[in-house]
Amino acid sequence: MGPLEAGGLGEQRQAEGFGASLSKMPILKSLGVGDPKVPRAGTLPLRSSRNPFEDTPTLEEEDGDLGTLPNGTSCRRRATLEKLAGLAPFRLGWTSGRRAGSPGDGQVRSFLGRVLAPGIRRSSADFGLLNRLQGFRTHGDEEPAGEAARRLAFLRLGRGPKPRRASLAERLVPAGEAAPEPPPKVPEPPKIKEPLSVLEILGLIQRRELARADEHILELEAEAPAAEAEAGAGRRARDVALLYEALQRELWALVRESLAAPGPGTGAVAQLGLVLLQEEEADARRGPEAARKLRAHWAEAVARAARERLEEAVAPGARGALAGQLEALRARLLEDVAAVRGRLAPAYPAGLRAGAVYLRGYQEALAEWLGAAARRRLPLADRYALLHWHNHVYPREILGLVDLVALENGELGPLLSAGTLRGLEDECVTDVKAQTRAALLRVLQEDEEQWGSMDYRPSNLAQDVCELLEEHTERAPHISQEFVERMAYCCLGGLAEFLQSFQQRVERFHENPGIRELPSDTYISRTISMVNCGPPLRSLAERLARVGPPESEPAREASAVALDRVTRLCHRVLTEVLFQELQPHFNKLMRRKWLSSSEALDGIVGTLGAQALALRRMQDEPYQVLVAELHRRALVEYVRPLLRGRLRCRSARTRSRVAGRLREDAAQLQRLFRRLESQAYWLDQVVPHLAEILQLEDTPSIQVEVGVLVRDYPDIRRKHVAALLDIRGLRNTAARQEILAVARDLELSEGGALSPSRDRAFFADIPVPRTSFCLGLPLLLGRLPVSRLARPNLACLPLRPRPPSPVRARADR
């Protein structure tokens, strides 16, 4: 039983008692009516098909006198009693000139209208009584107008057409005379508007005529203070409160339903807006303490509806990875934002700023959902997805569709607080640091296990390392620039640790004596694969250092040092392996057979050309460094036997032959290393310079050539020039001193200069025998036998060298 109908219980019991007392009346007993609740045979049903308290003319009323019953009782009397007892289906009691029970002005009034004075509002108790009378037809049981007309027509069939009665004017005015003019119409008094009852207002709410219902509620609320002294003041205040509860239920249900397509329509939304405006005006009259603040409750209802919509979106199929849930949220937000912009916001009054209210509601609901997700222990991939969605997807794809200028404050608050975002980023960096270090060490261990096996497959170590680190560095720009720097610094630190460990394992591999037992081709392939790890990892370290903070420089330097050591070690190993195979050919140089045969140099060129095919599997950068080193080492090994005095020139013809042979070999080696793409062009002129010094005859020309040689190759020393003069056969002490003075002067002038770098050193790797000093013959003629003097090689005796001066010591270094 509803609160609005509670007042009608007493009235219902009184009506039932009244009907029972009627059955005990003598006239009803004479008519044979025992109980009004039981229909008599041959009569109509007791329950009327229409409201018994509405007066309408019936057949009996139209016919006037209906006669009398056998007991002398008037039929009109019987109809009136049946009507009062709720037995008759038709309302009787028509009197000539007006309806029975109606006021004199001819207005149709209901039962309660005749009971109550005009202008008095019927309360919920009045309608509770009407709802329980037996003759009251409910709203769903009303008889259609066509049915009533057909039933009346059926009852008139036996009576024929109704005769037309002459009007009063026709009876008063003789035939053929003009009728007098009718008197002027007197304006009728204005009809008093009867206020709606509580139940009728409730019906308006249920039919969602919300603006009209709110107007009547405001009228009812305005009547409450005037009726405080009356007995029903408390009931009226309670009716107002209950009506407001029902109104708000319908309003918030309308808010919830309007978001889903197609929605209840813009007309209902417009009525909702009108209600809010009406209530705002009423709040201004009520004062701050009594204000209902329906507009604030509307914003809360919008936020609740948005929360329900978002939870509904992620509930059915996205209960797995967070990325799937975020995608479902994105789709739902796009759908609802489009509905708000296209249907809802234009339907509201402009003063309500409905678009901003809906956007803030969704912002609050989304912030609550994301905050709950951020507080969970998420895997690394879900943290990346959450940060990316928060920082990029939502601002670009959702807020990009909204005019933020239309908001009251011009901007929305953040979905997640700065502390929450920082915590998520810290967790990401920590997890990346732990995961990458473990993954890098695992990859290195797996690759190292393959180094010493015979069924070695090509290594993908560098590619695996780059993929592991770039997986995180490529995601970082999707979050924020600060996070990019932090992630780059983290990955660079892990890479530096990995490269140091890689360097140590490469050194252990080459120091293992058992590794040298591998076939030469296998050993070279392993070493080349180690060298090939350098360029991509070096490039990765430089990229991470560029995007990282300034604190990244030490880690970059550590990575570069580790890679340089690995590259130099592998190059040295490859060079040693290659020159071990070339050494027999170099041992044949600078001998008498060498002057007439190119067998030795052909062997050197052929071996280097064959090994070049294997070396081309190396990356370009380390390959260029290795070929330059091979070029330098080949020329060092070529010049070494020459300066060691393996060949002596005792005549100009011999010097010319040796110089020519040196030029031919230098040209052949130059062509070889051009094919190998060597960039060490500074080595091309070393052998031609030596050939010129051997062939020239005059001392000034030799001095000039020595000066050019010392200028181009600063690491040459006087001992190298002296050894070259010995091979040339220059015994003249004065000429030797003049030529050596040029070298000495250049050494002294460049003594303070820095020594050349290791890759530009040439003569520093060529040791020469101890310096020889040629004694004058007069000094020994008296002491040596003639047989000994006839042997030229005894003319030059070794002399213990003096301790070098500090300047010369620096120059020698």
Short mmCIF file of N, CA and C in Angstrom, two decimals, residues 673-780:
data_model
loop_
_atom_site.label_atom_id
_atom_site.label_comp_id
_atom_site.label_asym_id
_atom_site.label_seq_id
_atom_site.Cartn_x
_atom_site.Cartn_y
_atom_site.Cartn_z
N PHE A 673 96.11 -4.04 -51.61
CA PHE A 673 95.33 -3.42 -50.54
C PHE A 673 94.29 -2.45 -51.07
N ARG A 674 94.42 -2.01 -52.28
CA ARG A 674 93.33 -1.26 -52.89
C ARG A 674 92.13 -2.19 -53.11
N ARG A 675 92.43 -3.41 -53.56
CA ARG A 675 91.33 -4.38 -53.72
C ARG A 675 90.69 -4.73 -52.39
N LEU A 676 91.50 -4.74 -51.36
CA LEU A 676 90.95 -5.04 -50.02
C LEU A 676 90.32 -3.81 -49.38
N GLU A 677 90.27 -2.70 -50.09
CA GLU A 677 89.61 -1.46 -49.64
C GLU A 677 90.29 -0.86 -48.43
N SER A 678 91.60 -0.91 -48.42
CA SER A 678 92.34 -0.28 -47.32
C SER A 678 92.33 1.23 -47.49
N GLN A 679 92.14 1.94 -46.38
CA GLN A 679 92.15 3.40 -46.37
C GLN A 679 93.46 3.97 -45.84
N ALA A 680 94.48 3.12 -45.62
CA ALA A 680 95.78 3.56 -45.08
C ALA A 680 96.67 4.05 -46.22
N TYR A 681 96.29 5.16 -46.81
CA TYR A 681 97.06 5.68 -47.93
C TYR A 681 98.44 6.20 -47.50
N TRP A 682 98.60 6.52 -46.25
CA TRP A 682 99.88 7.05 -45.77
C TRP A 682 101.00 6.02 -45.83
N LEU A 683 100.66 4.76 -46.06
CA LEU A 683 101.69 3.71 -46.15
C LEU A 683 102.20 3.52 -47.57
N ASP A 684 101.57 4.13 -48.53
CA ASP A 684 101.94 3.85 -49.92
C ASP A 684 103.35 4.32 -50.26
N GLN A 685 103.90 5.34 -49.61
CA GLN A 685 105.17 5.95 -50.01
C GLN A 685 106.36 5.52 -49.16
N VAL A 686 106.15 4.66 -48.19
CA VAL A 686 107.27 4.31 -47.32
C VAL A 686 108.33 3.52 -48.08
N VAL A 687 107.95 2.54 -48.84
CA VAL A 687 108.93 1.73 -49.59
C VAL A 687 109.54 2.55 -50.73
N PRO A 688 108.77 3.34 -51.51
CA PRO A 688 109.43 4.18 -52.52
C PRO A 688 110.44 5.16 -51.94
N HIS A 689 110.21 5.71 -50.74
CA HIS A 689 111.20 6.59 -50.11
C HIS A 689 112.50 5.82 -49.83
N LEU A 690 112.37 4.62 -49.31
CA LEU A 690 113.56 3.81 -49.03
C LEU A 690 114.31 3.49 -50.32
N ALA A 691 113.55 3.21 -51.37
CA ALA A 691 114.20 2.91 -52.64
C ALA A 691 114.96 4.12 -53.17
N GLU A 692 114.43 5.31 -53.01
CA GLU A 692 115.11 6.51 -53.45
C GLU A 692 116.41 6.73 -52.67
N ILE A 693 116.36 6.53 -51.36
CA ILE A 693 117.57 6.71 -50.56
C ILE A 693 118.66 5.73 -50.99
N LEU A 694 118.26 4.52 -51.34
CA LEU A 694 119.25 3.53 -51.77
C LEU A 694 119.82 3.87 -53.14
N GLN A 695 119.07 4.47 -54.01
CA GLN A 695 119.51 4.66 -55.39
C GLN A 695 120.25 5.98 -55.61
N LEU A 696 119.89 7.01 -54.85
CA LEU A 696 120.53 8.31 -55.06
C LEU A 696 122.04 8.23 -54.78
N GLU A 697 122.79 9.08 -55.48
CA GLU A 697 124.25 9.04 -55.37
C GLU A 697 124.80 10.25 -54.62
N ASP A 698 124.28 11.43 -54.84
CA ASP A 698 124.84 12.63 -54.21
C ASP A 698 124.24 12.81 -52.83
N THR A 699 125.09 13.33 -51.97
CA THR A 699 124.69 13.48 -50.56
C THR A 699 123.54 14.46 -50.38
N PRO A 700 123.50 15.64 -51.02
CA PRO A 700 122.36 16.55 -50.81
C PRO A 700 121.03 15.92 -51.18
N SER A 701 120.98 15.15 -52.28
CA SER A 701 119.71 14.50 -52.64
C SER A 701 119.30 13.49 -51.59
N ILE A 702 120.29 12.77 -51.05
CA ILE A 702 119.96 11.80 -49.98
C ILE A 702 119.45 12.52 -48.75
N GLN A 703 120.08 13.70 -48.43
CA GLN A 703 119.63 14.47 -47.28
C GLN A 703 118.17 14.92 -47.45
N VAL A 704 117.83 15.38 -48.66
CA VAL A 704 116.46 15.81 -48.92
C VAL A 704 115.48 14.64 -48.75
N GLU A 705 115.83 13.49 -49.30
CA GLU A 705 114.94 12.32 -49.21
C GLU A 705 114.80 11.84 -47.77
N VAL A 706 115.91 11.92 -47.00
CA VAL A 706 115.81 11.54 -45.58
C VAL A 706 114.90 12.52 -44.84
N GLY A 707 115.00 13.81 -45.16
CA GLY A 707 114.12 14.78 -44.53
C GLY A 707 112.65 14.52 -44.82
N VAL A 708 112.36 14.16 -46.09
CA VAL A 708 110.96 13.84 -46.43
C VAL A 708 110.50 12.60 -45.68
N LEU A 709 111.38 11.61 -45.56
CA LEU A 709 111.02 10.37 -44.86
C LEU A 709 110.74 10.64 -43.39
N VAL A 710 111.60 11.44 -42.77
CA VAL A 710 111.39 11.76 -41.35
C VAL A 710 110.12 12.58 -41.15
N ARG A 711 109.83 13.49 -42.11
CA ARG A 711 108.62 14.30 -42.00
C ARG A 711 107.35 13.45 -42.11
N ASP A 712 107.32 12.51 -43.06
CA ASP A 712 106.12 11.69 -43.27
C ASP A 712 105.96 10.60 -42.22
N TYR A 713 107.06 10.15 -41.65
CA TYR A 713 107.01 9.06 -40.68
C TYR A 713 107.79 9.51 -39.45
N PRO A 714 107.15 10.22 -38.55
CA PRO A 714 107.87 10.85 -37.43
C PRO A 714 108.49 9.83 -36.47
N ASP A 715 108.10 8.58 -36.51
CA ASP A 715 108.65 7.61 -35.57
C ASP A 715 109.99 7.02 -36.04
N ILE A 716 110.51 7.45 -37.19
CA ILE A 716 111.80 6.97 -37.65
C ILE A 716 112.90 7.59 -36.80
N ARG A 717 113.97 6.84 -36.55
CA ARG A 717 115.07 7.30 -35.75
C ARG A 717 116.37 7.22 -36.54
N ARG A 718 117.43 7.84 -35.95
CA ARG A 718 118.72 7.85 -36.66
C ARG A 718 119.27 6.44 -36.84
N LYS A 719 118.90 5.56 -35.94
CA LYS A 719 119.39 4.19 -36.10
C LYS A 719 118.79 3.54 -37.34
N HIS A 720 117.54 3.90 -37.68
CA HIS A 720 116.95 3.36 -38.91
C HIS A 720 117.65 3.95 -40.13
N VAL A 721 117.99 5.27 -40.08
CA VAL A 721 118.68 5.90 -41.22
C VAL A 721 120.09 5.33 -41.35
N ALA A 722 120.76 5.11 -40.21
CA ALA A 722 122.12 4.54 -40.25
C ALA A 722 122.10 3.13 -40.82
N ALA A 723 121.07 2.34 -40.44
CA ALA A 723 120.98 0.99 -40.99
C ALA A 723 120.74 1.04 -42.49
N LEU A 724 119.96 2.00 -42.95
CA LEU A 724 119.71 2.13 -44.38
C LEU A 724 120.98 2.56 -45.11
N LEU A 725 121.81 3.43 -44.49
CA LEU A 725 123.08 3.82 -45.11
C LEU A 725 124.06 2.66 -45.15
N ASP A 726 123.98 1.81 -44.13
CA ASP A 726 124.85 0.62 -44.17
C ASP A 726 124.46 -0.30 -45.32
N ILE A 727 123.14 -0.51 -45.55
CA ILE A 727 122.70 -1.36 -46.66
C ILE A 727 123.14 -0.74 -47.98
N ARG A 728 123.08 0.57 -48.04
CA ARG A 728 123.48 1.26 -49.27
C ARG A 728 124.99 1.14 -49.49
N GLY A 729 125.75 0.90 -48.42
CA GLY A 729 127.20 0.78 -48.53
C GLY A 729 127.94 2.08 -48.41
N LEU A 730 127.30 3.06 -47.75
CA LEU A 730 127.94 4.36 -47.59
C LEU A 730 128.92 4.28 -46.41
N ARG A 731 130.23 4.38 -46.72
CA ARG A 731 131.23 4.28 -45.68
C ARG A 731 131.86 5.64 -45.35
N ASN A 732 131.62 6.61 -46.14
CA ASN A 732 132.20 7.93 -45.95
C ASN A 732 131.62 8.53 -44.66
N THR A 733 132.56 8.76 -43.71
CA THR A 733 132.10 9.22 -42.39
C THR A 733 131.50 10.61 -42.47
N ALA A 734 132.10 11.48 -43.24
CA ALA A 734 131.58 12.85 -43.33
C ALA A 734 130.19 12.85 -43.96
N ALA A 735 130.05 12.08 -45.04
CA ALA A 735 128.73 12.02 -45.69
C ALA A 735 127.68 11.42 -44.76
N ARG A 736 128.07 10.41 -44.02
CA ARG A 736 127.12 9.79 -43.08
C ARG A 736 126.68 10.80 -42.01
N GLN A 737 127.68 11.57 -41.52
CA GLN A 737 127.33 12.52 -40.48
C GLN A 737 126.42 13.62 -41.00
N GLU A 738 126.63 14.04 -42.24
CA GLU A 738 125.76 15.06 -42.81
C GLU A 738 124.32 14.53 -42.97
N ILE A 739 124.23 13.31 -43.40
CA ILE A 739 122.88 12.74 -43.59
C ILE A 739 122.21 12.48 -42.24
N LEU A 740 122.96 11.95 -41.30
CA LEU A 740 122.37 11.67 -39.99
C LEU A 740 122.05 12.95 -39.23
N ALA A 741 122.77 14.04 -39.57
CA ALA A 741 122.47 15.31 -38.90
C ALA A 741 121.07 15.80 -39.24
N VAL A 742 120.65 15.52 -40.48
CA VAL A 742 119.28 15.92 -40.86
C VAL A 742 118.27 15.20 -39.97
N ALA A 743 118.47 13.91 -39.78
CA ALA A 743 117.56 13.16 -38.91
C ALA A 743 117.62 13.64 -37.48
N ARG A 744 118.86 13.99 -37.04
CA ARG A 744 119.00 14.46 -35.66
C ARG A 744 118.31 15.80 -35.46
N ASP A 745 118.49 16.71 -36.41
CA ASP A 745 117.84 18.02 -36.29
C ASP A 745 116.32 17.89 -36.25
N LEU A 746 115.79 17.02 -37.12
CA LEU A 746 114.33 16.83 -37.11
C LEU A 746 113.86 16.19 -35.81
N GLU A 747 114.63 15.29 -35.27
CA GLU A 747 114.26 14.69 -33.98
C GLU A 747 114.24 15.73 -32.88
N LEU A 748 115.29 16.63 -32.89
CA LEU A 748 115.34 17.65 -31.85
C LEU A 748 114.22 18.66 -32.00
N SER A 749 113.86 19.00 -33.25
CA SER A 749 112.77 19.97 -33.48
C SER A 749 111.42 19.40 -33.09
N GLU A 750 111.26 18.12 -33.21
CA GLU A 750 109.99 17.47 -32.89
C GLU A 750 110.05 16.73 -31.57
N GLY A 751 111.09 16.99 -30.79
CA GLY A 751 111.22 16.26 -29.53
C GLY A 751 110.10 16.54 -28.55
N GLY A 752 109.62 17.82 -28.57
CA GLY A 752 108.51 18.14 -27.66
C GLY A 752 107.16 17.75 -28.18
N ALA A 753 107.08 17.34 -29.45
CA ALA A 753 105.78 16.98 -30.03
C ALA A 753 105.34 15.61 -29.53
N LEU A 754 104.06 15.38 -29.62
CA LEU A 754 103.52 14.09 -29.20
C LEU A 754 103.92 13.01 -30.18
N SER A 755 104.15 11.84 -29.66
CA SER A 755 104.48 10.70 -30.51
C SER A 755 103.26 10.32 -31.32
N PRO A 756 103.43 9.74 -32.52
CA PRO A 756 102.28 9.36 -33.33
C PRO A 756 101.46 8.28 -32.65
N SER A 757 100.18 8.21 -33.01
CA SER A 757 99.29 7.21 -32.43
C SER A 757 99.71 5.82 -32.88
N ARG A 758 99.15 4.85 -32.19
CA ARG A 758 99.56 3.47 -32.45
C ARG A 758 99.24 3.04 -33.86
N ASP A 759 98.10 3.48 -34.41
CA ASP A 759 97.75 3.07 -35.76
C ASP A 759 98.55 3.80 -36.83
N ARG A 760 99.32 4.85 -36.45
CA ARG A 760 100.17 5.57 -37.40
C ARG A 760 101.65 5.24 -37.21
N ALA A 761 101.95 4.34 -36.32
CA ALA A 761 103.35 3.95 -36.08
C ALA A 761 103.79 2.95 -37.15
N PHE A 762 105.05 3.12 -37.59
CA PHE A 762 105.61 2.19 -38.58
C PHE A 762 107.01 1.73 -38.17
N PHE A 763 107.94 2.66 -38.12
CA PHE A 763 109.31 2.29 -37.82
C PHE A 763 109.49 1.93 -36.35
N ALA A 764 108.58 2.34 -35.51
CA ALA A 764 108.70 1.98 -34.09
C ALA A 764 108.59 0.48 -33.89
N ASP A 765 107.96 -0.25 -34.82
CA ASP A 765 107.82 -1.70 -34.70
C ASP A 765 108.96 -2.45 -35.40
N ILE A 766 109.97 -1.74 -35.88
CA ILE A 766 111.08 -2.39 -36.60
C ILE A 766 112.36 -2.18 -35.78
N PRO A 767 112.78 -3.18 -35.05
CA PRO A 767 114.06 -3.03 -34.34
C PRO A 767 115.23 -3.19 -35.31
N VAL A 768 116.35 -2.52 -35.01
CA VAL A 768 117.54 -2.59 -35.86
C VAL A 768 118.71 -3.03 -34.99
N PRO A 769 119.75 -3.62 -35.60
CA PRO A 769 120.92 -4.02 -34.82
C PRO A 769 121.66 -2.82 -34.25
N ARG A 770 122.60 -3.10 -33.40
CA ARG A 770 123.35 -2.04 -32.75
C ARG A 770 124.13 -1.24 -33.77
N THR A 771 124.34 0.02 -33.48
CA THR A 771 124.98 0.92 -34.41
C THR A 771 126.44 0.52 -34.60
N SER A 772 126.93 0.50 -35.89
CA SER A 772 128.31 0.15 -36.21
C SER A 772 129.14 1.41 -36.42
N PHE A 773 130.40 1.34 -36.07
CA PHE A 773 131.31 2.48 -36.24
C PHE A 773 132.51 2.02 -37.06
N CYS A 774 132.87 2.71 -38.12
CA CYS A 774 133.95 2.33 -39.03
C CYS A 774 135.25 3.01 -38.57
N LEU A 775 136.20 2.22 -38.22
CA LEU A 775 137.50 2.74 -37.76
C LEU A 775 138.38 3.10 -38.94
N GLY A 776 139.20 4.12 -38.80
CA GLY A 776 140.16 4.47 -39.84
C GLY A 776 141.27 3.41 -39.97
N LEU A 777 141.72 3.13 -41.21
CA LEU A 777 142.73 2.09 -41.43
C LEU A 777 144.08 2.44 -40.79
N PRO A 778 144.51 3.68 -40.77
CA PRO A 778 145.82 3.96 -40.15
C PRO A 778 145.87 3.57 -38.68
N LEU A 779 144.74 3.56 -38.01
CA LEU A 779 144.73 3.21 -36.59
C LEU A 779 145.05 1.75 -36.35
N LEU A 780 144.75 0.90 -37.35
CA LEU A 780 144.90 -0.53 -37.13
C LEU A 780 145.97 -1.16 -37.99
#
